[in-house]
Amino acid sequence: MATLLQHPGYEEEKLQKVAEKLLCREIQAGMLLLLMGNPQQYSYPSVFIYGHRSSGKSHLMHILLQELELPHATISCVECVSVALLFEQVLLSLFGCDAASLLPRSPSLSDFVRIYRQQCAQSPAKQTRYIVMEKAELLRDMDANLLPVFLRLQELVEDNVTVILLSEIVWDKFRPNTGCFEPLLLHFPDYSKGELQQILSKDCHPSYSAEFYSSYIKILLGVFYSVCRDLRELRHLAALNFSKFCEPLEEGKVKESDTHKLWRNIEPHLKKAMQTVYLREVSSIQWEEMQQMEEKETGAVRGLSAHTHVELPYYSKFLLIAAYLASYNPARTDKRFFLKHHGKIRKTNFLKKHEKTSNHLLGPKPFPLDRLLAIFYSVVDSRVAPTASIFSQISSLVTLHLLTQVGHDDQLDVPKFKCAISMDFICAISRTVNFDIVRYLYDFL
Amino acid sequence: MSTSSVSKGCFVFKPTAKKKKKKTLGLEDYFIHGCEGDENRELRFKLCQDLWDKIKTDTEVLQDELNRKILDSLLDFTRKYSSTRQHSAEDWASRMRASEIPTAALVLGVNVPDHDMTFQSLSELLQQTVTPYVASVQAKECGALKHLIQRVLERLMGTVVSVDDEEAEHISTQHHKSVHCSLSTLCDWYNTKTKKSSTPGKKRSCPVGDQQQQQPPVVIIFKDLEAFNPKVLQAFILICSRYVEQLPLMFIFGIATSPSTIQHMLPHSVSSLLCIELFQSLSCTQHLATVIDKLILTPHFPFKLSSKVLQVLISIFLYHDFSVRNFIKGVQLALLEHFHSQPLSVLCCKKKEAMFNVTQLSHLDLERVRQLASFRRYVENQEPQEQVKLLMDDTHLQEVCQKLIKGLHKYHKNYYPVLRSLHTLTSSLPRYPLGKQIRELHLLCLEKNIWENEDYQSAMKLLGLLAKDELVASLQRCAEILEQVKSKKMKNAHVQLQDLLAKFKQLDQSSDETAANGEEITSSVKSLQKKTDLFHLQKTLLEMKESRRFKKLSPFEILRNEALEFMDALVRCHLSPPESQTLNEVCYYSSSVVVRHHLNATPRTSIQAALSSPYHYLQNDSLKTEDGTVSNTAPDICIVYKLHLECGRLINLYDWLQAYATVVCAAEGNDPDSDNFGKVDEIKHVRFIQAVSELEFLGFIKSTRQKTDHVARLTWGGC
């Protein structure tokens, strides 16, 4: 594998080190090295690397630049809440803090370029400087000129600098419509099962043999590979469940080599982990505690989604019910449900074509405040004065995300809402107030 | 300051400093202003203030106690994580998941106004015991990511952090050193801080182990998770997870609805960075029950709420907001109103003080006492001689008043224990005839004589069917309640109850007797089996039935009836409604209308009332009209409103204007037959336009594009 990582511009020793640390990414690393060329030569102005989450993009760049001791700046775009911060970080890691302090308050791009040139003249580049930008997709949301400028920064500052953009999104989604310099594209494919096995086996527990850990990883991948290929996540799961895997070994029941027995022991356990820890229903520490408590009362810790019950004031419940009815019933049917002498309406004749499909499949529809209140007053069993607190309850339901407001433009002029809760939720709510909601739903007539 | 200028314009005149020197009114001045009864208002204000202070501190203590459990578990949580961090270097497993941020999901319920206090005490406790670095943020101050980071930094570091370009200039003028708004700044700051604090001397006094103190966690509290912008939150968590190795971060999410909102707000890629643990707080209904128990169902506070006021407060709680804080605010309002409007409230205080205050009552006050409904009833029941004395002799009245006040205090002293014991007896009955909560029973008792209530009678019947062990257990509990009271009557009652209980115990020992009794019956059944004749059979069956009806009650049944009679007597003696007590007006606040008016406002109804009957607010005699009509001298907007009620969904503006002009002309006293009548002149036109735009502002109409010269109505219904 070391054969792949060969380049006359860099020392053999260092390349060897890099190769050791980069598992299963030799092809990509070699490609990058070729692109980078000799350190003192100019490199391509911008490179765009994309690949799924935890496919080794940042890791590879980090190792490569660190081990080969190249001047570089690594920036995560999530952190840069303002452009100033971005510029500052670039200057700081390339030229030191003196340069960063030269930036004026709220700098513009030209300020940045000016100071870069100034610094560059003081300390001209002996080798290519690299600017690595992680999560580059966020650059799109910043100033419109930022991305095009970074793509051809080399030209602008007249320095031997290469910008490397890392992203999980393909380049096609980046291209601004005014056109820009096209970077070189490099794709990192997902790790295969074998590669995952190889990588995961590396962080072996110090007190066990490598083969033992590797067999454990094999079992783990057998269970989880079908649902999750995220390396980070798998590593996390491996760490959590390893102690359980070792349990029979510690008790002296089986030997390390007896993989079948070990498998039989761990498999149901892993399946359970898939439903809880993987979905973050319970935290990892709770999971470990559960393992220690063991069979006594495993049902004790319930997951996050098990708690769906919400206590609400009486009228809030009815407001929610009214909102649900308004969202899922066609407005024309209100008369049928809420007037005493509505006459018979045949479902089939009455319907327009598009209403024949189930409203629950189509999702909630927006409704005006008036309709909500009209339904509310006919649904609630006692006379309710239209007090200020009724209205404030509506807005607090919105902040609790039980209702959503549609169209934020005008608050005074007939605000519209949508009901954002599920059928199960509303059924549970209406049961507590003895309201048979199904009788009022058009879909269930 | 000259305003001579070539062009027209607006000029701002800043108020001169002199004007500001106006004497600021204190609380007392506000209270005294417009207060009923001049002489003792300062005293009443003082009493009111003292009482409120006591209520406030008591409720705060109560809240702390209620929250103790959950706060303790949260503290444990933070300690646990900060200690595992210390060991993580050695432990293989915890090293593997070091990048997770420990997060406590704290489910608090929908009563958002109450949460502030909880978070307040939580952050105080954290600062005292675990870590000095606690920052709490609210959604409304963190619209964008940079603001969130800015708030967090500011609260942790105590310095001003610059974010925006406009703000920057303001800040640079201040002498604070402004820093860049990023987490790396925080990281550096934290490192210097922790290094500094490890040198002895400058340490904060933390009763935690030394090892932990080296790296106290940085806790960030998100007070209202639901209201946060999910994008902002996600980005913030992503950033934090990059620093978690250097910075021991920890989150606390305050959740109002259910924990699954976390999953709705955060995608898996973000929530996998968190290590979430769930904490559930006490439900607000339980909280209210405790507050009522400690605040209302106690003789310690002389101030009382009548049934209607209490009903209003409780229904606001149950129907509208679930907020205990608002409930206590309601009590405060009632308290203020009572002391403000009732001059005799000087007597609403501790017994000793009240005794003294009675002697200080002026003639005017004593006249007020004579006018009290309860006092008049009292007078009517006295001898004629005494009646004259009561009505004429002030000193005699003072003495009687002292006696009556004493009686009132005694009444309260006995009322609550009896109420509680009745509740313990009835709360276990099926279908809860007298309510599940003690507050329901209390409301029933406040309204009228409880023993005349049907539910009470059915509850007593049900109690008459109770099995022995249940009855004895609840009687035992009643005895415990009565035991704690230091009043003669309750002591007596306790002794009697103990006797009864002792008898029940004796019954256990003499159970052999009952067994013998049973034998009697079985023997008669046996004799029944012998006879085969139908006539005889019928006869014996009838006999048996008779004998069963008039059968001597078993000793247990006798005892049970005795016990129930005893309880019934207690109830009849002590649970009479407060209206029956003389001078109850001194302690009881009863105007529920005022409370409802203040706490549960109805803006829409008031606007409609103002528009449809302007006399209601303006109190001008010329506006007085019969029902449903508006005088033509009413304000323009009222006339316009009245006219618009007669229209359909769309209103023709021109017709409207014509109608308006006719009405106004009539008001001006123009001759209806003259040519000018109903003509629209410039002034009328302007007045009309103004009135219409006022209506639009109030939300009754809006402009529409459906038809030219028309406006749409936004309300339905007409005259």
XYZ file of N, CA, C and O in Angstrom, chain B residues 51-52 55 59 288 291-317 324 326-339 341 348 408 411-412 415-416 419 439-448 576-579 583-596 599:
336
model
N -48.688 40.761 55.191
C -49.321 39.499 54.839
C -48.779 38.992 53.503
O -48.464 37.812 53.343
N -48.645 39.921 52.566
C -48.163 39.519 51.242
C -46.723 39.024 51.321
O -46.363 38.023 50.702
N -46.842 35.564 52.573
C -47.308 34.630 51.544
C -46.201 34.369 50.537
O -45.950 33.233 50.141
N -44.515 30.785 49.791
C -44.642 30.072 48.520
C -43.282 29.784 47.921
O -43.084 28.753 47.279
N -50.170 22.952 42.401
C -51.269 23.806 42.860
C -51.890 23.227 44.125
O -52.199 23.955 45.064
N -49.847 24.152 46.983
C -49.938 25.576 47.296
C -51.255 25.883 48.000
O -51.283 26.593 49.008
N -52.342 25.314 47.487
C -53.643 25.551 48.125
C -53.628 24.992 49.543
O -54.109 25.616 50.490
N -53.033 23.849 49.670
C -52.982 23.210 50.979
C -52.267 24.091 51.998
O -52.697 24.233 53.135
N -51.168 24.696 51.559
C -50.348 25.454 52.498
C -50.795 26.907 52.641
O -50.507 27.562 53.629
N -51.480 27.407 51.621
C -51.772 28.838 51.591
C -53.210 29.118 51.963
O -53.512 30.099 52.632
N -54.101 28.263 51.518
C -55.518 28.571 51.667
C -56.154 27.751 52.776
O -56.929 28.257 53.567
N -55.791 26.494 52.842
C -56.429 25.634 53.835
C -55.659 25.673 55.146
O -55.215 24.651 55.648
N -55.463 26.851 55.632
C -54.731 26.967 56.875
C -55.251 28.169 57.658
O -55.607 29.184 57.065
N -55.342 28.055 58.960
C -55.796 29.201 59.754
C -54.710 30.250 59.955
O -54.968 31.295 60.544
N -53.486 29.992 59.455
C -52.388 30.915 59.749
C -52.530 32.247 59.035
O -52.053 33.264 59.511
N -53.153 32.222 57.856
C -53.357 33.484 57.160
C -54.759 33.973 57.461
O -55.727 33.304 57.127
N -54.880 35.148 58.057
C -56.215 35.639 58.393
C -57.035 35.985 57.151
O -58.250 35.958 57.193
N -56.347 36.286 56.045
C -57.083 36.670 54.847
C -57.656 35.432 54.156
O -56.971 34.440 53.951
N -58.945 35.502 53.791
C -59.614 34.345 53.194
C -60.275 34.730 51.888
O -60.657 35.889 51.690
N -60.451 33.738 51.040
C -61.161 33.951 49.785
C -62.536 33.314 49.881
O -62.677 32.216 50.412
N -63.526 34.008 49.353
C -64.850 33.400 49.336
C -64.900 32.364 48.220
O -63.993 32.262 47.389
N -65.984 31.588 48.221
C -66.022 30.466 47.285
C -65.970 30.951 45.845
O -65.314 30.354 45.006
N -66.638 32.077 45.559
C -66.684 32.517 44.167
C -65.314 32.962 43.684
O -64.900 32.642 42.569
N -64.614 33.708 44.530
C -63.293 34.186 44.126
C -62.352 32.999 43.920
O -61.635 32.918 42.919
N -62.406 32.076 44.861
C -61.541 30.904 44.744
C -61.881 30.122 43.479
O -60.989 29.648 42.755
N -63.170 30.058 43.211
C -63.617 29.364 42.010
C -63.038 30.031 40.756
O -62.530 29.345 39.860
N -63.076 31.346 40.735
C -62.538 32.064 39.579
C -61.055 31.771 39.421
O -60.588 31.419 38.331
N -60.324 31.849 40.513
C -58.874 31.639 40.432
C -58.557 30.220 39.973
O -57.706 30.000 39.122
N -59.278 29.253 40.536
C -58.990 27.863 40.179
C -59.388 27.602 38.734
O -58.677 26.902 38.009
N -60.487 28.203 38.299
C -60.875 27.913 36.926
C -59.925 28.580 35.936
O -59.666 28.030 34.874
N -59.383 29.730 36.310
C -58.363 30.313 35.427
C -57.179 29.360 35.328
O -56.651 29.110 34.248
N -56.828 28.791 36.456
C -55.706 27.849 36.441
C -56.015 26.634 35.565
O -55.245 26.267 34.686
N -49.046 28.245 38.289
C -49.171 28.455 39.724
C -48.809 29.886 40.082
O -49.389 30.499 40.970
N -49.332 32.531 38.337
C -50.473 33.403 38.089
C -51.542 33.235 39.163
O -52.228 34.178 39.508
N -51.677 32.018 39.663
C -52.634 31.773 40.741
C -52.261 32.612 41.956
O -53.100 33.288 42.560
N -50.989 32.605 42.298
C -50.549 33.366 43.469
C -50.699 34.859 43.214
O -51.094 35.623 44.098
N -50.454 35.267 41.981
C -50.682 36.675 41.621
C -52.153 37.018 41.828
O -52.478 38.119 42.270
N -53.022 36.083 41.474
C -54.451 36.305 41.669
C -54.780 36.480 43.132
O -55.558 37.368 43.510
N -54.168 35.658 43.965
C -54.384 35.792 45.412
C -53.908 37.159 45.877
O -54.554 37.823 46.683
N -52.770 37.567 45.313
C -52.233 38.873 45.694
C -53.199 39.995 45.321
O -53.425 40.930 46.099
N -53.767 39.869 44.138
C -54.722 40.884 43.695
C -55.909 40.952 44.650
O -56.326 42.037 45.069
N -56.434 39.773 44.994
C -57.584 39.729 45.897
C -57.216 40.367 47.236
O -57.990 41.127 47.824
N -56.013 40.070 47.684
C -55.535 40.606 48.951
C -55.505 42.132 48.920
O -56.025 42.816 49.805
N -54.903 42.666 47.855
C -54.806 44.116 47.722
C -56.188 44.733 47.659
O -56.467 45.729 48.333
N -57.049 44.150 46.843
C -58.387 44.686 46.683
C -59.126 44.695 48.020
O -59.829 45.636 48.346
N -58.958 43.620 48.752
C -59.648 43.507 50.024
C -59.227 44.626 50.968
O -60.059 45.341 51.520
N -57.933 44.792 51.116
C -57.460 45.809 52.046
C -57.738 47.211 51.516
O -57.846 48.160 52.274
N -60.394 48.114 49.571
C -61.803 48.494 49.482
C -62.576 48.287 50.780
O -63.636 48.864 50.962
N -58.395 42.281 59.970
C -57.971 41.036 59.319
C -56.488 40.831 59.597
O -55.639 41.131 58.772
N -64.526 34.078 65.441
C -64.161 33.842 64.043
C -62.849 33.058 63.968
O -62.701 32.112 63.181
N -63.440 29.573 64.894
C -64.119 28.882 63.794
C -63.101 28.374 62.773
O -63.120 27.225 62.345
N -62.167 29.249 62.417
C -61.156 28.843 61.437
C -60.275 27.740 61.976
O -59.893 26.823 61.252
N -62.309 24.651 61.647
C -62.832 24.353 60.313
C -61.879 23.459 59.528
O -62.262 22.416 58.998
N -60.594 23.857 59.467
C -59.676 23.164 58.567
C -59.398 21.726 58.964
O -59.423 20.841 58.114
N -62.363 19.744 58.027
C -62.412 19.617 56.569
C -61.463 18.520 56.101
O -61.819 17.660 55.285
N -59.653 20.698 47.554
C -60.147 22.041 47.213
C -61.603 21.999 46.767
O -62.360 22.931 47.011
N -62.009 20.896 46.128
C -63.406 20.786 45.707
C -64.324 20.726 46.921
O -65.373 21.375 46.971
N -63.911 19.939 47.910
C -64.686 19.834 49.137
C -64.755 21.190 49.832
O -65.803 21.610 50.320
N -63.619 21.879 49.829
C -63.553 23.195 50.458
C -64.544 24.148 49.793
O -65.275 24.876 50.476
N -64.583 24.114 48.470
C -65.505 24.986 47.738
C -66.952 24.673 48.090
O -67.760 25.577 48.288
N -67.241 23.365 48.189
C -68.612 22.963 48.546
C -68.975 23.510 49.917
O -70.082 24.015 50.129
N -68.033 23.398 50.843
C -68.306 23.838 52.213
C -68.463 25.348 52.280
O -69.233 25.868 53.085
N -67.710 26.068 51.442
C -67.799 27.531 51.479
C -69.143 27.995 50.968
O -69.670 29.014 51.392
N -69.695 27.241 50.026
C -70.920 27.705 49.372
C -72.127 27.680 50.309
O -72.788 28.666 50.506
N -72.421 26.486 50.813
C -73.579 26.397 51.717
C -73.372 25.240 52.684
O -72.331 24.591 52.636
N -69.879 24.779 58.926
C -70.884 25.682 58.385
C -70.175 26.716 57.524
O -69.017 27.040 57.760
N -70.854 27.209 56.493
C -70.176 28.155 55.597
C -69.841 29.457 56.322
O -70.534 29.834 57.271
N -68.804 30.138 55.873
C -68.346 31.338 56.578
C -69.381 32.455 56.586
O -69.352 33.300 57.474
N -70.308 32.453 55.620
C -71.321 33.515 55.615
C -72.138 33.497 56.899
O -72.673 34.511 57.319
N -69.336 38.881 61.309
C -68.108 39.611 60.968
C -67.230 38.883 59.954
O -66.047 39.162 59.847
N -67.813 37.952 59.195
C -66.959 37.259 58.223
C -66.443 38.208 57.150
O -65.425 37.962 56.529
N -67.154 39.337 56.932
C -66.738 40.270 55.875
C -65.351 40.839 56.142
O -64.681 41.302 55.224
N -64.929 40.783 57.392
C -63.619 41.321 57.739
C -62.510 40.509 57.068
O -61.534 41.059 56.571
N -62.695 39.220 57.028
C -61.629 38.348 56.525
C -61.858 37.863 55.102
O -60.909 37.527 54.412
N -63.097 37.783 54.697
C -63.366 37.145 53.405
C -63.500 38.172 52.302
O -64.260 39.141 52.421
N -62.781 37.927 51.250
C -62.896 38.777 50.076
C -63.844 38.098 49.102
O -63.652 36.938 48.750
N -64.884 38.804 48.679
C -65.914 38.075 47.946
C -66.266 38.645 46.582
O -67.097 38.071 45.896
N -65.636 39.733 46.147
C -66.129 40.251 44.869
C -65.384 39.587 43.709
O -64.327 40.016 43.286
N -66.012 38.508 43.228
C -65.366 37.735 42.175
C -65.367 38.498 40.860
O -64.519 38.276 40.008
N -66.312 39.420 40.711
C -66.397 40.166 39.455
C -65.122 40.967 39.224
O -64.560 40.978 38.134
N -64.669 41.615 40.298
C -63.464 42.432 40.177
C -62.276 41.566 39.776
O -61.500 41.893 38.884
N -62.159 40.422 40.438
C -61.029 39.541 40.155
C -61.073 39.068 38.711
O -60.076 39.117 37.995
N -62.268 38.661 38.298
C -62.368 38.168 36.924
C -62.063 39.290 35.945
O -61.380 39.093 34.949
N -58.224 39.701 35.903
C -57.355 38.595 35.516
C -57.745 37.959 34.196
O -56.923 37.381 33.513
